[in-house]
Coordinates of C-alpha atoms in Angstrom, one line a residue:
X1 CA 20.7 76.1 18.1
X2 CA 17.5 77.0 18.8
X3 CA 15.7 75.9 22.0
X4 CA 12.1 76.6 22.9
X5 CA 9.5 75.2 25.7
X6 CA 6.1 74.9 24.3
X7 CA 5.0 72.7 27.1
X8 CA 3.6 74.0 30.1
X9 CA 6.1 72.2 32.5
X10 CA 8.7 73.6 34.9
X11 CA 11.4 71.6 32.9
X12 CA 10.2 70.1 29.4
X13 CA 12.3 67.2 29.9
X14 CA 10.8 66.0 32.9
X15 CA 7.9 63.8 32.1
X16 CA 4.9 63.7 34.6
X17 CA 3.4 60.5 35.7
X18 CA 0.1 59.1 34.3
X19 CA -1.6 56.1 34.5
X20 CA -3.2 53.9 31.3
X21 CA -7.2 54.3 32.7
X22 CA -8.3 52.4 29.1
X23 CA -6.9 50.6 26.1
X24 CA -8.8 50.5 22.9
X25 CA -8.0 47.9 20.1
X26 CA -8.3 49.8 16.8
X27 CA -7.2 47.7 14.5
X28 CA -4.6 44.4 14.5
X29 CA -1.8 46.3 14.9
X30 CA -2.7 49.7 16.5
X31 CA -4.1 50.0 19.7
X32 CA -5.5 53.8 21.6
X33 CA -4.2 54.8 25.3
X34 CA -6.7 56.5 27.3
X35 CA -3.9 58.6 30.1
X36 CA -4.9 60.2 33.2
X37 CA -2.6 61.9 35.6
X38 CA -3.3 62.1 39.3
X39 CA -5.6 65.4 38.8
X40 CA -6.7 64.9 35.3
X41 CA -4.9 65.9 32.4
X42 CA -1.0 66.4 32.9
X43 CA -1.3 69.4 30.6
X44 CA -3.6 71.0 27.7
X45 CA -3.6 70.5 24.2
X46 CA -4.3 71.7 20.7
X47 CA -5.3 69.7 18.1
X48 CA -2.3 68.4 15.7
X49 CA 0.1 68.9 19.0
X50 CA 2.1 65.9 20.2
X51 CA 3.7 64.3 23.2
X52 CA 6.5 62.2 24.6
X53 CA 5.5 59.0 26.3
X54 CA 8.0 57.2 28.0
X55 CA 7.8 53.4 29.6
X56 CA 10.1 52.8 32.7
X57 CA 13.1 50.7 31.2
X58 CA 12.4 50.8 27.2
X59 CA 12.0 54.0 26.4
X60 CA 10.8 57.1 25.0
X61 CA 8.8 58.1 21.8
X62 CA 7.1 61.2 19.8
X63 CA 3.3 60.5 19.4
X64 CA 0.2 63.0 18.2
X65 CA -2.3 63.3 20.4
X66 CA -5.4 62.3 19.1
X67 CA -8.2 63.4 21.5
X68 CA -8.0 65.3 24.9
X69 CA -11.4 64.5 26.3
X70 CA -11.4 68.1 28.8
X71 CA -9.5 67.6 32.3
X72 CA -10.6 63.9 32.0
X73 CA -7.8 62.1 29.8
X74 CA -5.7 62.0 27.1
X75 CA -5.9 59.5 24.1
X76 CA -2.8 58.3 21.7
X77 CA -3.5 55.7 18.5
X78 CA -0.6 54.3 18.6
X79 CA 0.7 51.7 15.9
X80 CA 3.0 48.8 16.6
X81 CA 6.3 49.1 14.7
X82 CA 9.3 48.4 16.8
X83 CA 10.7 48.2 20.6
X84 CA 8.8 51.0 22.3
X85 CA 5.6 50.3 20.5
X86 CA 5.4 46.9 20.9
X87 CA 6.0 46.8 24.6
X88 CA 3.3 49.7 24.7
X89 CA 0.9 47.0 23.2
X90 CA 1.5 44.6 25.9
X91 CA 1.1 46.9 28.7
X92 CA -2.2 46.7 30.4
X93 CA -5.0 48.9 31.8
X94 CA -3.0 50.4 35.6
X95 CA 0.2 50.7 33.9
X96 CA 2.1 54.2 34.6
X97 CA 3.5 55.7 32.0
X98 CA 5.8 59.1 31.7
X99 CA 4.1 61.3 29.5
X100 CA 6.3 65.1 28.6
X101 CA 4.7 68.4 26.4
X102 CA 2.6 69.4 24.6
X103 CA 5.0 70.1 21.3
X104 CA 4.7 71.7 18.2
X105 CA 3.0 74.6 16.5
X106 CA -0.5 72.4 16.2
X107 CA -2.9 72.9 13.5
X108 CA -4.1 76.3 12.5
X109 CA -7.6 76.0 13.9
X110 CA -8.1 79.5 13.9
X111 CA -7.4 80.6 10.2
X112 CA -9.5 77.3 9.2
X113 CA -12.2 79.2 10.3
X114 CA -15.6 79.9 8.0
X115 CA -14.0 77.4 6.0
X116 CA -15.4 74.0 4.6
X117 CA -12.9 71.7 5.5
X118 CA -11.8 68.5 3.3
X119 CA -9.6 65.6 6.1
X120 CA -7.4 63.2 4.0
X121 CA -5.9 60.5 5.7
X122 CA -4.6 57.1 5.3
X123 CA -3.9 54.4 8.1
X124 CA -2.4 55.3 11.2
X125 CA -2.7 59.3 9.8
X126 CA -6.2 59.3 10.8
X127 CA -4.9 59.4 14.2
X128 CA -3.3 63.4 14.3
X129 CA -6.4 64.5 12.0
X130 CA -9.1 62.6 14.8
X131 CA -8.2 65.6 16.8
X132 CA -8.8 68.0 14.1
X133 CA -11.7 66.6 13.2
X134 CA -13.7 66.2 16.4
X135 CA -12.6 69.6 17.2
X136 CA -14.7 71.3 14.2
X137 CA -17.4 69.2 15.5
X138 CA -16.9 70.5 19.1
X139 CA -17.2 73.8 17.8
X140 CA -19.2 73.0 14.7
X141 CA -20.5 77.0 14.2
X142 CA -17.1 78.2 13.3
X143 CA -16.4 75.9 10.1
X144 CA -18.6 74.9 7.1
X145 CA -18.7 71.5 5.3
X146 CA -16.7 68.5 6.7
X147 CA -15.5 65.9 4.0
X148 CA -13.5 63.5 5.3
X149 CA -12.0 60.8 3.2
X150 CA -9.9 58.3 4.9
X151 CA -8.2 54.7 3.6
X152 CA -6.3 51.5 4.8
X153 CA -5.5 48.6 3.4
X154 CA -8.2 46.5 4.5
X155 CA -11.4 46.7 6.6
X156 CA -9.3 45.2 9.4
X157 CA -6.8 48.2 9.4
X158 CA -9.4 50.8 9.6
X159 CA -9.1 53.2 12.5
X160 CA -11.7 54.2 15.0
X161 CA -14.3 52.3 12.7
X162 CA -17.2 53.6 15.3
X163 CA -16.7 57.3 14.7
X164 CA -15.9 56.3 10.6
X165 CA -19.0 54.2 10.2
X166 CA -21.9 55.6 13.1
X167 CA -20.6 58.9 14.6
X168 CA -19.1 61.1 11.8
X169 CA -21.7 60.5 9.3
X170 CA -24.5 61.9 11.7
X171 CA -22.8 65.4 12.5
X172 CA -24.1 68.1 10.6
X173 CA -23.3 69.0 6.9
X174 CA -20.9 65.7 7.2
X175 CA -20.0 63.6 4.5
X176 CA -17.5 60.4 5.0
X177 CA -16.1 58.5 2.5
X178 CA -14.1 55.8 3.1
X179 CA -11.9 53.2 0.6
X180 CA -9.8 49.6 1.4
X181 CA -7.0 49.2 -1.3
X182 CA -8.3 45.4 -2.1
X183 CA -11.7 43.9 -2.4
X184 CA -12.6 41.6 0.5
X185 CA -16.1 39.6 1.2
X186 CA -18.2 41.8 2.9
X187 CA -16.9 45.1 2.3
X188 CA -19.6 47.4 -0.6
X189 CA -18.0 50.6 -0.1
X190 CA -15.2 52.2 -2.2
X191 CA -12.5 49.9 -3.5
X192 CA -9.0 51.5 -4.6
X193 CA -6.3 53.8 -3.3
X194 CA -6.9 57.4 -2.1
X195 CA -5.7 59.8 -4.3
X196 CA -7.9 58.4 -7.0
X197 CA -10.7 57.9 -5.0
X198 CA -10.1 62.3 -4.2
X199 CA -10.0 62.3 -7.9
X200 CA -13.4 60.7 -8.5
X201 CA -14.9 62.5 -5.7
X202 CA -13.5 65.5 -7.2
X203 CA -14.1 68.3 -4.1
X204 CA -14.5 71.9 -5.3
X205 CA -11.5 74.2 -3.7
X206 CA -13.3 76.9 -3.3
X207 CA -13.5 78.5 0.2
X208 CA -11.6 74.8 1.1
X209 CA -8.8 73.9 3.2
X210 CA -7.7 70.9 2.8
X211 CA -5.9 68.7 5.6
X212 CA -3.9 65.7 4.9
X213 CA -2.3 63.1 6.6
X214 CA -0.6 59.4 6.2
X215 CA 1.9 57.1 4.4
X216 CA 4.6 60.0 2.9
X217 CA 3.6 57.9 -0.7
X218 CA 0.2 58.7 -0.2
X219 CA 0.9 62.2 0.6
X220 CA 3.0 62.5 -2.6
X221 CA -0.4 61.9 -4.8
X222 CA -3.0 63.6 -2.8
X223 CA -0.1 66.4 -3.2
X224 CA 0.2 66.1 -7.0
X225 CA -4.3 65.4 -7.0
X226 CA -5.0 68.5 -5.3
X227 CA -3.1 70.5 -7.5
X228 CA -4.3 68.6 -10.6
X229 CA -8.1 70.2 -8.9
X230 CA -7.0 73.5 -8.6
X231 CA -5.6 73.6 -4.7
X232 CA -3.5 76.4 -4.1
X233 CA -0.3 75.9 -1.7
X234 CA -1.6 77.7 0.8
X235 CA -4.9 76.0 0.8
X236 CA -3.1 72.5 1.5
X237 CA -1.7 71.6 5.1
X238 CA 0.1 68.5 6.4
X239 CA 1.6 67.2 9.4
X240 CA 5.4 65.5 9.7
X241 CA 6.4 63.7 12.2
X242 CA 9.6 62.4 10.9
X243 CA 12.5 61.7 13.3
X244 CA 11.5 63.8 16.8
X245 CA 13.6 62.7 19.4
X246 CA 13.9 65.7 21.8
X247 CA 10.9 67.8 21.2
X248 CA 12.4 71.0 22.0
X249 CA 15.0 72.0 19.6
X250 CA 17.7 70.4 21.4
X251 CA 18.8 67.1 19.7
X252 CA 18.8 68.5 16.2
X253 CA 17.4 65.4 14.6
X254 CA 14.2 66.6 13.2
X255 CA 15.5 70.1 11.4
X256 CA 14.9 70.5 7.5
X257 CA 17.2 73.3 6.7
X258 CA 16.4 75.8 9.2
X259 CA 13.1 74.6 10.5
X260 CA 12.7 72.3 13.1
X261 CA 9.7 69.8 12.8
X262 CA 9.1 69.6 17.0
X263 CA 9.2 73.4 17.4
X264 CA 8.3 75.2 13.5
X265 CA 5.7 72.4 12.6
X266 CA 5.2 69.6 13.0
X267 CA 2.0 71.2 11.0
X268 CA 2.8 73.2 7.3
X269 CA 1.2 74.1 4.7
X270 CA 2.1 73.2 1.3
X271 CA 3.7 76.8 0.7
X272 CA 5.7 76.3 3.5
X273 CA 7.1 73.2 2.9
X274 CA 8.3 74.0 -0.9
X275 CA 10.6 76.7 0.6
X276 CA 12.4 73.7 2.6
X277 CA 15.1 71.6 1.5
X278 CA 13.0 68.4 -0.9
X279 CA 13.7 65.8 2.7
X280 CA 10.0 65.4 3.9

C-alpha cells in the first residue's frame, strides 16, 4: 500500500482549525465557505487540489477547493447531499471547522500553457474548474482563448451566477456560454443539455485543451462529443472525486486498479484514464 503526504502538515491526518469568516448562497441547494485560519490560510493550494473538512461531532468529507484568495481565505462550493453536508448548510458565519491537506496531483497548469483553453462543466462541477478558471485569468499572459461552457438544470441551480453572467464575460479573449436543461419564463439564453450545446458551438481542437467536469452522465457525452470533433486523449482532462475517504493512500477506497484517485489524480487526462480498469 502506498502512502504519500501531499499536504504541508506535520501529520496529514491532523486537521488544523479554521473559522467560517463568510457563507455564500449559490444556488438552493449549494452554499460556498469562505475559511480562515488564525494566520490566514492553513496551507497553499493548486488549482483542481482538494481538502478534508471536518465538523466537531458529524464528520469528515473530501471537497475541491474552489478559490484560495492569497493568505486571506479559502473557499469550498459545497452541495447539500447527505449528513455532513447538510449540517455544513446549517452552520453559520463563526463556526470552527477542521480543515486537513491539500490532496491530489491538481490540474496541470503548467503544460496548459500557450494553450486556448475550453472549461466544461455541469452543476456542482463548476466548483473544481472555478479554480482553474480564475487562475488563467490571474495569470491571463500564459494561456490563449478561454471558452467556458457550463450548465444546470435550471437558472436557480446555476453556480456563482455573478462571475457566469458579469465577471467572466469581461476578461479578455473570454467567451461564456451557458445552457438550463428546461425552458423557464425569463431565461433567453441557450436551452438544452451540454454535450449538444458543445456540439452546436462546435470549438476547433486545435492548440485546445479541453477541461471538463460534472454529473459522470454528462461526462460520458462530452467524452463521446469531443472525440466525435476531433479531441485527442491527451487533449481532454477531467477530475474524479469518487469515494476519498483518507486522502493519503491509506484507506484504499478510492484506487482504480493501481491508481489511487487522492494521491495519482484526482486530475487525468483522457489517455490516462482508458489505461484504468472501465470503474470511473
Amino acid at each position: 500500500m502506498r502512502v504519500s503526504n501531499n499536504c504541508n502538515c506535520e501529520n496529514p491526518l491532523v486537521p488544523s482549525v479554521v473559522e467560517v469568516k463568510d457563507i455564500v448562497d449559490e444556488t438552493p441547494d449549494v452554499k460556498t465557505f469562505y475559511v480562515t485560519g488564525e494566520n490566514g490560510v492553513p496551507f497553499n493550494v493548486m488549482p483542481g487540489q482538494l481538502a478534508m473538512v471536518s465538523l466537531m461531532n458529524i464528520g469528515e468529507g473530501m471537497f475541491s477547493i474552489s478559490w484560495q484568495e492569497q493568505n486571506d481565505h479559502l473557499q469550498f462550493a459545497i452541495k447539500s447531499v447527505g449528513l455532513m453536508t447538510d449540517e455544513l448548510h446549517r452552520i453559520e458565519v463563526g463556526q470552527k471547522l477542521g480543515v486537513r491537506g491539500p490532496y491530489g496531483n491538481g490540474f496541470p497548469v503548467e503544460e496548459c500553457k500557450g494553450k486556448d483553453m475550453l472549461f466544461i462543466g455541469g452543476g456542482i462541477g463548476l466548483a473544481p474548474l472555478r479554480s482553474f478558471i480564475k487562475y488563467c485569468f490571474k495569470n491571463r499572459e500564459d494561456y490563449g482563448k478561454i471558452d467556458i461552457l457550463y450548465g444546470s438544470r435550471s437558472y436557480a441551480d446555476l453556480c456563482f451566477k455573478d462571475e457566469l453572467f458579469d465577471k467572466w464575460p469581461k476578461e479578455e479573449n473570454t467567451d461564456v456560454h451557458v445552457t438550463i436543461d428546461n425552458p423557464e419564463e425569463g431565461w433567453s439564453g441557450n436551452v438544452g443539455f451540454v454535450p449538444a450545446y458543445l456540439e452546436n458551438l462546435n470549438p476547433d481542437p486545435k492548440n485546445k485543451i479541453a477541461v471538463v467536469c460534472g454529473p459522470p452522465i454528462m461526462i460520458k457525452f462530452v467524452l463521446e462529443s469531443l472525440e466525435k470533433m476531433g479531441y485527442s486523449d491527451e487533449q481532454v482532462i477531467t477530475t474524479l472525486e469518487m469515494r476519498m475517504k483518507c486522502g493519503i493512500g491509506k484507506c484504499g477506497r478510492c484506487n482504480i486498479g493501481s491508481e489511487f484517485i487522492c494521491l495519482d489524480g484526482p486530475v487525468f487526462n483522457l489517455a490516462q484514464l482508458r489505461n484504468l480498469p472501465p470503474e470511473w
